[in-house]
């Protein structure tokens, strides 16, 4: 005779055969493991006779798919946020996923989204490991670049403390400095006048006390200001001469 019917039960319990598929070569997808199922095949021939055979199928646990996000960047001493995502093939495992971070600086943290403060500038490799309820683990990494915050420049004025009217006076800001970059702009206020550049030459037409203000800007946009006071006297005046009284006769 010949076989006329193929019937499959992909989760056979030993009785109560449930036909889930027919044909000699069906396909079936099991849910995420780990689990063991019994698959049974029942065949019928052209005479009406039947036969049944069963076999065990082991379904392995599928690992979660993990993303650590990034790349991340921040400043040392300031908190940054790292955000990871994991998807488990089994819906039952999704809500129980465990997130563990190794932040590359000796620190660890737990949870999909964490805040962390790096205390030193540098490049770090952060690793996120996610574990499902069956012990399956998967990891992903992300680069973290930490830099030092821009430091303030320092404005310094060099110049005389006194001068006479109508004589040239030089003020210099070349002693100004920036500890982590360069100074890109020098702005002067000399009395009511404005000037730019690391060094300026000016003069005063009237005696008096004048305030000199220098503002410097570094390549990160930060500023600093210095002040200097110069006393200007009349350049045409003649110092008084003391004449003693009661001079003896000549």
PDB file of C-alpha atoms in Angstrom:
ATOM      1  CA  UNK A   1       0.000   0.000   0.000  1.00  0.00           C
ATOM      2  CA  UNK A   2       0.926   3.693   0.252  1.00  0.00           C
ATOM      3  CA  UNK A   3       0.810   6.472   2.857  1.00  0.00           C
ATOM      4  CA  UNK A   4      -1.954   8.908   2.153  1.00  0.00           C
ATOM      5  CA  UNK A   5      -1.979  11.184   5.228  1.00  0.00           C
ATOM      6  CA  UNK A   6       0.715  12.828   7.390  1.00  0.00           C
ATOM      7  CA  UNK A   7      -0.497  14.547  10.581  1.00  0.00           C
ATOM      8  CA  UNK A   8       1.680  16.359  13.094  1.00  0.00           C
ATOM      9  CA  UNK A   9       1.260  17.356  16.746  1.00  0.00           C
ATOM     10  CA  UNK A  10       4.171  19.612  17.773  1.00  0.00           C
ATOM     11  CA  UNK A  11       3.406  19.493  21.505  1.00  0.00           C
ATOM     12  CA  UNK A  12       2.166  15.942  22.010  1.00  0.00           C
ATOM     13  CA  UNK A  13       1.140  15.107  25.569  1.00  0.00           C
ATOM     14  CA  UNK A  14       0.857  11.341  25.124  1.00  0.00           C
ATOM     15  CA  UNK A  15      -2.872  11.367  24.395  1.00  0.00           C
ATOM     16  CA  UNK A  16      -5.406  13.552  22.685  1.00  0.00           C
ATOM     17  CA  UNK A  17      -3.483  14.003  19.424  1.00  0.00           C
ATOM     18  CA  UNK A  18      -3.912  17.586  18.144  1.00  0.00           C
ATOM     19  CA  UNK A  19      -3.348  18.052  14.436  1.00  0.00           C
ATOM     20  CA  UNK A  20      -1.205  21.186  14.039  1.00  0.00           C
ATOM     21  CA  UNK A  21       0.054  20.523  10.499  1.00  0.00           C
ATOM     22  CA  UNK A  22      -0.196  18.063   7.632  1.00  0.00           C
ATOM     23  CA  UNK A  23       2.097  16.912   4.893  1.00  0.00           C
ATOM     24  CA  UNK A  24       5.436  15.125   4.903  1.00  0.00           C
ATOM     25  CA  UNK A  25       7.674  18.169   5.670  1.00  0.00           C
ATOM     26  CA  UNK A  26       5.913  20.901   7.677  1.00  0.00           C
ATOM     27  CA  UNK A  27       7.645  23.726   9.577  1.00  0.00           C
ATOM     28  CA  UNK A  28       6.922  24.993  13.064  1.00  0.00           C
ATOM     29  CA  UNK A  29       8.304  27.793  15.268  1.00  0.00           C
ATOM     30  CA  UNK A  30       8.521  27.250  19.008  1.00  0.00           C
ATOM     31  CA  UNK A  31       8.525  30.038  21.570  1.00  0.00           C
ATOM     32  CA  UNK A  32      11.779  31.007  23.270  1.00  0.00           C
ATOM     33  CA  UNK A  33      13.272  28.313  25.479  1.00  0.00           C
ATOM     34  CA  UNK A  34      14.796  26.669  27.258  1.00  0.00           C
ATOM     35  CA  UNK A  35      12.115  24.013  26.891  1.00  0.00           C
ATOM     36  CA  UNK A  36      11.576  20.430  25.715  1.00  0.00           C
ATOM     37  CA  UNK A  37       8.627  19.447  23.505  1.00  0.00           C
ATOM     38  CA  UNK A  38       7.395  16.167  22.121  1.00  0.00           C
ATOM     39  CA  UNK A  39       6.615  16.181  18.402  1.00  0.00           C
ATOM     40  CA  UNK A  40       4.426  13.333  17.132  1.00  0.00           C
ATOM     41  CA  UNK A  41       3.771  12.172  13.569  1.00  0.00           C
ATOM     42  CA  UNK A  42       0.707  10.075  12.716  1.00  0.00           C
ATOM     43  CA  UNK A  43       0.495   8.502   9.268  1.00  0.00           C
ATOM     44  CA  UNK A  44      -2.380   6.721   7.522  1.00  0.00           C
ATOM     45  CA  UNK A  45      -2.164   4.389   4.509  1.00  0.00           C
ATOM     46  CA  UNK A  46      -4.584   3.656   1.701  1.00  0.00           C
ATOM     47  CA  UNK A  47      -6.029   0.755   3.674  1.00  0.00           C
ATOM     48  CA  UNK A  48      -6.985   2.965   6.623  1.00  0.00           C
ATOM     49  CA  UNK A  49      -4.264   1.725   8.956  1.00  0.00           C
ATOM     50  CA  UNK A  50      -2.465   4.294  11.150  1.00  0.00           C
ATOM     51  CA  UNK A  51       0.826   4.476  12.974  1.00  0.00           C
ATOM     52  CA  UNK A  52       2.271   7.067  15.378  1.00  0.00           C
ATOM     53  CA  UNK A  53       5.879   7.927  16.267  1.00  0.00           C
ATOM     54  CA  UNK A  54       7.172  10.633  18.628  1.00  0.00           C
ATOM     55  CA  UNK A  55      10.480  12.409  19.234  1.00  0.00           C
ATOM     56  CA  UNK A  56      11.809  15.009  21.668  1.00  0.00           C
ATOM     57  CA  UNK A  57      12.728  18.512  20.500  1.00  0.00           C
ATOM     58  CA  UNK A  58      14.943  20.769  22.687  1.00  0.00           C
ATOM     59  CA  UNK A  59      14.384  24.516  22.298  1.00  0.00           C
ATOM     60  CA  UNK A  60      17.273  26.703  23.399  1.00  0.00           C
ATOM     61  CA  UNK A  61      17.017  30.063  25.166  1.00  0.00           C
ATOM     62  CA  UNK A  62      17.399  32.962  22.721  1.00  0.00           C
ATOM     63  CA  UNK A  63      19.623  35.756  23.997  1.00  0.00           C
ATOM     64  CA  UNK A  64      18.414  39.356  24.266  1.00  0.00           C
ATOM     65  CA  UNK A  65      19.556  41.856  21.640  1.00  0.00           C
ATOM     66  CA  UNK A  66      21.439  44.687  23.367  1.00  0.00           C
ATOM     67  CA  UNK A  67      22.386  48.239  22.372  1.00  0.00           C
ATOM     68  CA  UNK A  68      24.467  50.445  24.672  1.00  0.00           C
ATOM     69  CA  UNK A  69      23.770  53.699  22.811  1.00  0.00           C
ATOM     70  CA  UNK A  70      26.451  56.325  22.337  1.00  0.00           C
ATOM     71  CA  UNK A  71      28.985  57.421  21.508  1.00  0.00           C
ATOM     72  CA  UNK A  72      28.808  59.624  24.583  1.00  0.00           C
ATOM     73  CA  UNK A  73      30.756  62.755  25.528  1.00  0.00           C
ATOM     74  CA  UNK A  74      30.949  65.017  28.545  1.00  0.00           C
ATOM     75  CA  UNK A  75      33.147  66.986  30.932  1.00  0.00           C
ATOM     76  CA  UNK A  76      35.056  65.583  33.860  1.00  0.00           C
ATOM     77  CA  UNK A  77      33.330  66.348  37.136  1.00  0.00           C
ATOM     78  CA  UNK A  78      29.933  66.686  35.454  1.00  0.00           C
ATOM     79  CA  UNK A  79      27.228  64.023  35.235  1.00  0.00           C
ATOM     80  CA  UNK A  80      26.341  62.423  31.892  1.00  0.00           C
ATOM     81  CA  UNK A  81      23.487  60.028  31.043  1.00  0.00           C
ATOM     82  CA  UNK A  82      24.011  56.622  29.422  1.00  0.00           C
ATOM     83  CA  UNK A  83      20.958  54.900  27.951  1.00  0.00           C
ATOM     84  CA  UNK A  84      20.795  51.239  26.893  1.00  0.00           C
ATOM     85  CA  UNK A  85      18.099  49.192  25.170  1.00  0.00           C
ATOM     86  CA  UNK A  86      17.525  45.426  25.134  1.00  0.00           C
ATOM     87  CA  UNK A  87      14.881  43.322  23.394  1.00  0.00           C
ATOM     88  CA  UNK A  88      14.277  39.683  24.328  1.00  0.00           C
ATOM     89  CA  UNK A  89      12.601  37.339  21.807  1.00  0.00           C
ATOM     90  CA  UNK A  90      10.358  36.068  24.592  1.00  0.00           C
ATOM     91  CA  UNK A  91       7.757  38.552  25.789  1.00  0.00           C
ATOM     92  CA  UNK A  92       7.794  36.850  29.193  1.00  0.00           C
ATOM     93  CA  UNK A  93      11.485  37.682  29.590  1.00  0.00           C
ATOM     94  CA  UNK A  94      11.289  41.349  28.553  1.00  0.00           C
ATOM     95  CA  UNK A  95       9.990  42.762  31.831  1.00  0.00           C
ATOM     96  CA  UNK A  96      12.507  40.803  33.917  1.00  0.00           C
ATOM     97  CA  UNK A  97      15.687  41.767  32.040  1.00  0.00           C
ATOM     98  CA  UNK A  98      18.576  42.829  34.275  1.00  0.00           C
ATOM     99  CA  UNK A  99      20.858  45.656  33.080  1.00  0.00           C
ATOM    100  CA  UNK A 100      24.413  45.962  34.442  1.00  0.00           C
ATOM    101  CA  UNK A 101      26.945  48.616  33.351  1.00  0.00           C
ATOM    102  CA  UNK A 102      30.734  48.507  33.590  1.00  0.00           C
ATOM    103  CA  UNK A 103      31.640  52.152  33.019  1.00  0.00           C
ATOM    104  CA  UNK A 104      35.318  51.676  32.206  1.00  0.00           C
ATOM    105  CA  UNK A 105      36.668  53.677  35.153  1.00  0.00           C
ATOM    106  CA  UNK A 106      36.196  50.998  37.801  1.00  0.00           C
ATOM    107  CA  UNK A 107      32.578  51.968  38.452  1.00  0.00           C
ATOM    108  CA  UNK A 108      29.438  49.873  37.958  1.00  0.00           C
ATOM    109  CA  UNK A 109      25.761  50.774  37.748  1.00  0.00           C
ATOM    110  CA  UNK A 110      22.429  49.032  37.242  1.00  0.00           C
ATOM    111  CA  UNK A 111      19.417  49.850  35.104  1.00  0.00           C
ATOM    112  CA  UNK A 112      18.764  50.661  31.442  1.00  0.00           C
ATOM    113  CA  UNK A 113      19.346  54.424  31.949  1.00  0.00           C
ATOM    114  CA  UNK A 114      22.016  55.626  34.379  1.00  0.00           C
ATOM    115  CA  UNK A 115      23.796  58.847  35.308  1.00  0.00           C
ATOM    116  CA  UNK A 116      27.539  58.815  35.974  1.00  0.00           C
ATOM    117  CA  UNK A 117      30.287  61.346  36.705  1.00  0.00           C
ATOM    118  CA  UNK A 118      33.787  60.691  35.375  1.00  0.00           C
ATOM    119  CA  UNK A 119      36.451  62.411  37.470  1.00  0.00           C
ATOM    120  CA  UNK A 120      39.254  62.384  34.892  1.00  0.00           C
ATOM    121  CA  UNK A 121      39.437  63.337  31.240  1.00  0.00           C
ATOM    122  CA  UNK A 122      40.021  60.466  28.807  1.00  0.00           C
ATOM    123  CA  UNK A 123      38.344  57.879  26.602  1.00  0.00           C
ATOM    124  CA  UNK A 124      36.395  55.084  28.279  1.00  0.00           C
ATOM    125  CA  UNK A 125      34.724  51.901  27.009  1.00  0.00           C
ATOM    126  CA  UNK A 126      31.352  51.416  28.728  1.00  0.00           C
ATOM    127  CA  UNK A 127      29.941  47.879  28.584  1.00  0.00           C
ATOM    128  CA  UNK A 128      26.266  47.037  29.096  1.00  0.00           C
ATOM    129  CA  UNK A 129      25.424  43.402  29.932  1.00  0.00           C
ATOM    130  CA  UNK A 130      21.786  42.285  29.930  1.00  0.00           C
ATOM    131  CA  UNK A 131      20.641  39.021  31.538  1.00  0.00           C
ATOM    132  CA  UNK A 132      17.246  37.359  30.988  1.00  0.00           C
ATOM    133  CA  UNK A 133      15.329  35.264  33.507  1.00  0.00           C
ATOM    134  CA  UNK A 134      16.880  32.053  32.174  1.00  0.00           C
ATOM    135  CA  UNK A 135      20.458  33.281  32.661  1.00  0.00           C
ATOM    136  CA  UNK A 136      21.089  34.163  29.032  1.00  0.00           C
ATOM    137  CA  UNK A 137      23.433  37.138  28.663  1.00  0.00           C
ATOM    138  CA  UNK A 138      24.367  39.513  25.867  1.00  0.00           C
ATOM    139  CA  UNK A 139      26.637  42.573  25.943  1.00  0.00           C
ATOM    140  CA  UNK A 140      27.229  45.741  23.933  1.00  0.00           C
ATOM    141  CA  UNK A 141      29.774  48.545  24.302  1.00  0.00           C
ATOM    142  CA  UNK A 142      29.867  52.299  23.742  1.00  0.00           C
ATOM    143  CA  UNK A 143      32.703  54.830  23.666  1.00  0.00           C
ATOM    144  CA  UNK A 144      32.674  57.655  26.220  1.00  0.00           C
ATOM    145  CA  UNK A 145      34.914  60.689  25.665  1.00  0.00           C
ATOM    146  CA  UNK A 146      35.475  62.968  28.655  1.00  0.00           C
ATOM    147  CA  UNK A 147      37.249  66.318  28.323  1.00  0.00           C
ATOM    148  CA  UNK A 148      38.324  68.996  30.804  1.00  0.00           C
ATOM    149  CA  UNK A 149      36.056  72.071  31.077  1.00  0.00           C
ATOM    150  CA  UNK A 150      37.426  75.218  29.473  1.00  0.00           C
ATOM    151  CA  UNK A 151      39.345  77.231  32.056  1.00  0.00           C
ATOM    152  CA  UNK A 152      39.183  81.003  32.378  1.00  0.00           C
ATOM    153  CA  UNK A 153      41.929  83.117  30.805  1.00  0.00           C
ATOM    154  CA  UNK A 154      43.804  85.663  32.933  1.00  0.00           C
ATOM    155  CA  UNK A 155      44.023  89.298  31.868  1.00  0.00           C
ATOM    156  CA  UNK A 156      47.209  91.165  32.835  1.00  0.00           C
ATOM    157  CA  UNK A 157      47.982  94.856  32.170  1.00  0.00           C
ATOM    158  CA  UNK A 158      51.523  96.199  32.096  1.00  0.00           C
ATOM    159  CA  UNK A 159      51.994  99.970  31.985  1.00  0.00           C
ATOM    160  CA  UNK A 160      53.158 103.010  33.931  1.00  0.00           C
ATOM    161  CA  UNK A 161      51.374 104.233  37.024  1.00  0.00           C
ATOM    162  CA  UNK A 162      51.946 107.891  36.090  1.00  0.00           C
ATOM    163  CA  UNK A 163      52.537 110.012  33.007  1.00  0.00           C
ATOM    164  CA  UNK A 164      52.436 113.608  31.766  1.00  0.00           C
ATOM    165  CA  UNK A 165      49.952 115.072  29.370  1.00  0.00           C
ATOM    166  CA  UNK A 166      50.601 114.825  25.638  1.00  0.00           C
ATOM    167  CA  UNK A 167      53.306 112.159  25.936  1.00  0.00           C
ATOM    168  CA  UNK A 168      52.901 108.653  24.452  1.00  0.00           C
ATOM    169  CA  UNK A 169      52.040 105.912  26.910  1.00  0.00           C
ATOM    170  CA  UNK A 170      52.188 102.174  26.119  1.00  0.00           C
ATOM    171  CA  UNK A 171      49.911  99.627  27.760  1.00  0.00           C
ATOM    172  CA  UNK A 172      50.573  95.940  27.142  1.00  0.00           C
ATOM    173  CA  UNK A 173      48.390  92.876  27.616  1.00  0.00           C
ATOM    174  CA  UNK A 174      50.943  90.338  26.349  1.00  0.00           C
ATOM    175  CA  UNK A 175      51.348  89.003  29.873  1.00  0.00           C
ATOM    176  CA  UNK A 176      47.768  87.720  29.731  1.00  0.00           C
ATOM    177  CA  UNK A 177      47.491  83.942  29.440  1.00  0.00           C
ATOM    178  CA  UNK A 178      45.093  81.040  29.008  1.00  0.00           C
ATOM    179  CA  UNK A 179      45.960  77.791  30.872  1.00  0.00           C
ATOM    180  CA  UNK A 180      44.270  75.453  28.384  1.00  0.00           C
ATOM    181  CA  UNK A 181      44.170  77.342  25.103  1.00  0.00           C
ATOM    182  CA  UNK A 182      44.928  80.677  23.506  1.00  0.00           C
ATOM    183  CA  UNK A 183      43.733  84.256  23.838  1.00  0.00           C
ATOM    184  CA  UNK A 184      42.013  85.345  20.631  1.00  0.00           C
ATOM    185  CA  UNK A 185      40.895  88.894  21.438  1.00  0.00           C
ATOM    186  CA  UNK A 186      42.126  91.894  23.471  1.00  0.00           C
ATOM    187  CA  UNK A 187      39.643  94.745  24.051  1.00  0.00           C
ATOM    188  CA  UNK A 188      40.800  97.950  25.759  1.00  0.00           C
ATOM    189  CA  UNK A 189      38.872 100.781  27.342  1.00  0.00           C
ATOM    190  CA  UNK A 190      41.144 103.749  28.067  1.00  0.00           C
ATOM    191  CA  UNK A 191      39.073 106.368  29.775  1.00  0.00           C
ATOM    192  CA  UNK A 192      36.290 106.888  27.231  1.00  0.00           C
ATOM    193  CA  UNK A 193      38.309 105.527  24.297  1.00  0.00           C
ATOM    194  CA  UNK A 194      38.263 101.983  22.891  1.00  0.00           C
ATOM    195  CA  UNK A 195      41.092  99.992  21.303  1.00  0.00           C
ATOM    196  CA  UNK A 196      42.025  96.417  20.400  1.00  0.00           C
ATOM    197  CA  UNK A 197      45.166  94.331  20.208  1.00  0.00           C
ATOM    198  CA  UNK A 198      47.678  92.912  22.691  1.00  0.00           C
ATOM    199  CA  UNK A 199      49.428  96.293  22.991  1.00  0.00           C
ATOM    200  CA  UNK A 200      48.188  99.876  22.589  1.00  0.00           C
ATOM    201  CA  UNK A 201      49.849 103.295  22.514  1.00  0.00           C
ATOM    202  CA  UNK A 202      47.842 106.269  23.682  1.00  0.00           C
ATOM    203  CA  UNK A 203      48.189 109.729  25.197  1.00  0.00           C
ATOM    204  CA  UNK A 204      46.265 111.994  27.548  1.00  0.00           C
ATOM    205  CA  UNK A 205      45.501 115.637  26.793  1.00  0.00           C
ATOM    206  CA  UNK A 206      44.346 116.518  30.273  1.00  0.00           C
ATOM    207  CA  UNK A 207      45.674 115.817  33.718  1.00  0.00           C
ATOM    208  CA  UNK A 208      43.698 113.491  35.927  1.00  0.00           C
ATOM    209  CA  UNK A 209      43.211 109.916  37.048  1.00  0.00           C
ATOM    210  CA  UNK A 210      42.319 107.447  34.282  1.00  0.00           C
ATOM    211  CA  UNK A 211      40.992 103.882  34.523  1.00  0.00           C
ATOM    212  CA  UNK A 212      42.424 101.405  32.009  1.00  0.00           C
ATOM    213  CA  UNK A 213      40.354  98.225  31.444  1.00  0.00           C
ATOM    214  CA  UNK A 214      41.513  95.184  29.447  1.00  0.00           C
ATOM    215  CA  UNK A 215      39.132  92.326  28.577  1.00  0.00           C
ATOM    216  CA  UNK A 216      40.597  89.168  27.012  1.00  0.00           C
ATOM    217  CA  UNK A 217      38.672  86.349  25.288  1.00  0.00           C
ATOM    218  CA  UNK A 218      40.010  82.796  24.910  1.00  0.00           C
ATOM    219  CA  UNK A 219      39.393  80.275  22.126  1.00  0.00           C
ATOM    220  CA  UNK A 220      36.534  78.760  24.134  1.00  0.00           C
ATOM    221  CA  UNK A 221      34.682  82.069  24.487  1.00  0.00           C
ATOM    222  CA  UNK A 222      35.484  82.705  28.145  1.00  0.00           C
ATOM    223  CA  UNK A 223      36.605  86.178  29.283  1.00  0.00           C
ATOM    224  CA  UNK A 224      38.573  87.872  32.028  1.00  0.00           C
ATOM    225  CA  UNK A 225      39.075  91.558  32.856  1.00  0.00           C
ATOM    226  CA  UNK A 226      41.926  93.512  34.453  1.00  0.00           C
ATOM    227  CA  UNK A 227      42.039  97.159  35.568  1.00  0.00           C
ATOM    228  CA  UNK A 228      44.865  99.655  35.916  1.00  0.00           C
ATOM    229  CA  UNK A 229      44.858 103.284  37.131  1.00  0.00           C
ATOM    230  CA  UNK A 230      47.252 105.874  35.761  1.00  0.00           C
ATOM    231  CA  UNK A 231      47.743 109.353  37.211  1.00  0.00           C
ATOM    232  CA  UNK A 232      48.395 112.017  34.551  1.00  0.00           C
ATOM    233  CA  UNK A 233      49.936 115.359  35.485  1.00  0.00           C
ATOM    234  CA  UNK A 234      50.216 118.550  33.430  1.00  0.00           C
ATOM    235  CA  UNK A 235      53.291 118.245  31.266  1.00  0.00           C
ATOM    236  CA  UNK A 236      53.633 122.056  30.817  1.00  0.00           C
ATOM    237  CA  UNK A 237      53.628 122.926  34.502  1.00  0.00           C
ATOM    238  CA  UNK A 238      56.834 124.025  36.229  1.00  0.00           C
ATOM    239  CA  UNK A 239      57.366 122.676  39.687  1.00  0.00           C
ATOM    240  CA  UNK A 240      57.268 125.470  42.339  1.00  0.00           C
ATOM    241  CA  UNK A 241      60.572 126.647  43.855  1.00  0.00           C
ATOM    242  CA  UNK A 242      60.728 127.324  47.577  1.00  0.00           C
ATOM    243  CA  UNK A 243      62.301 130.733  48.377  1.00  0.00           C
ATOM    244  CA  UNK A 244      63.480 130.955  51.932  1.00  0.00           C
ATOM    245  CA  UNK A 245      62.561 134.031  53.957  1.00  0.00           C
ATOM    246  CA  UNK A 246      64.981 136.464  55.670  1.00  0.00           C
ATOM    247  CA  UNK A 247      67.867 135.909  53.314  1.00  0.00           C
ATOM    248  CA  UNK A 248      71.079 137.433  54.673  1.00  0.00           C
ATOM    249  CA  UNK A 249      72.253 140.576  52.888  1.00  0.00           C
ATOM    250  CA  UNK A 250      74.791 140.129  50.108  1.00  0.00           C
TER     251      UNK A 250
END
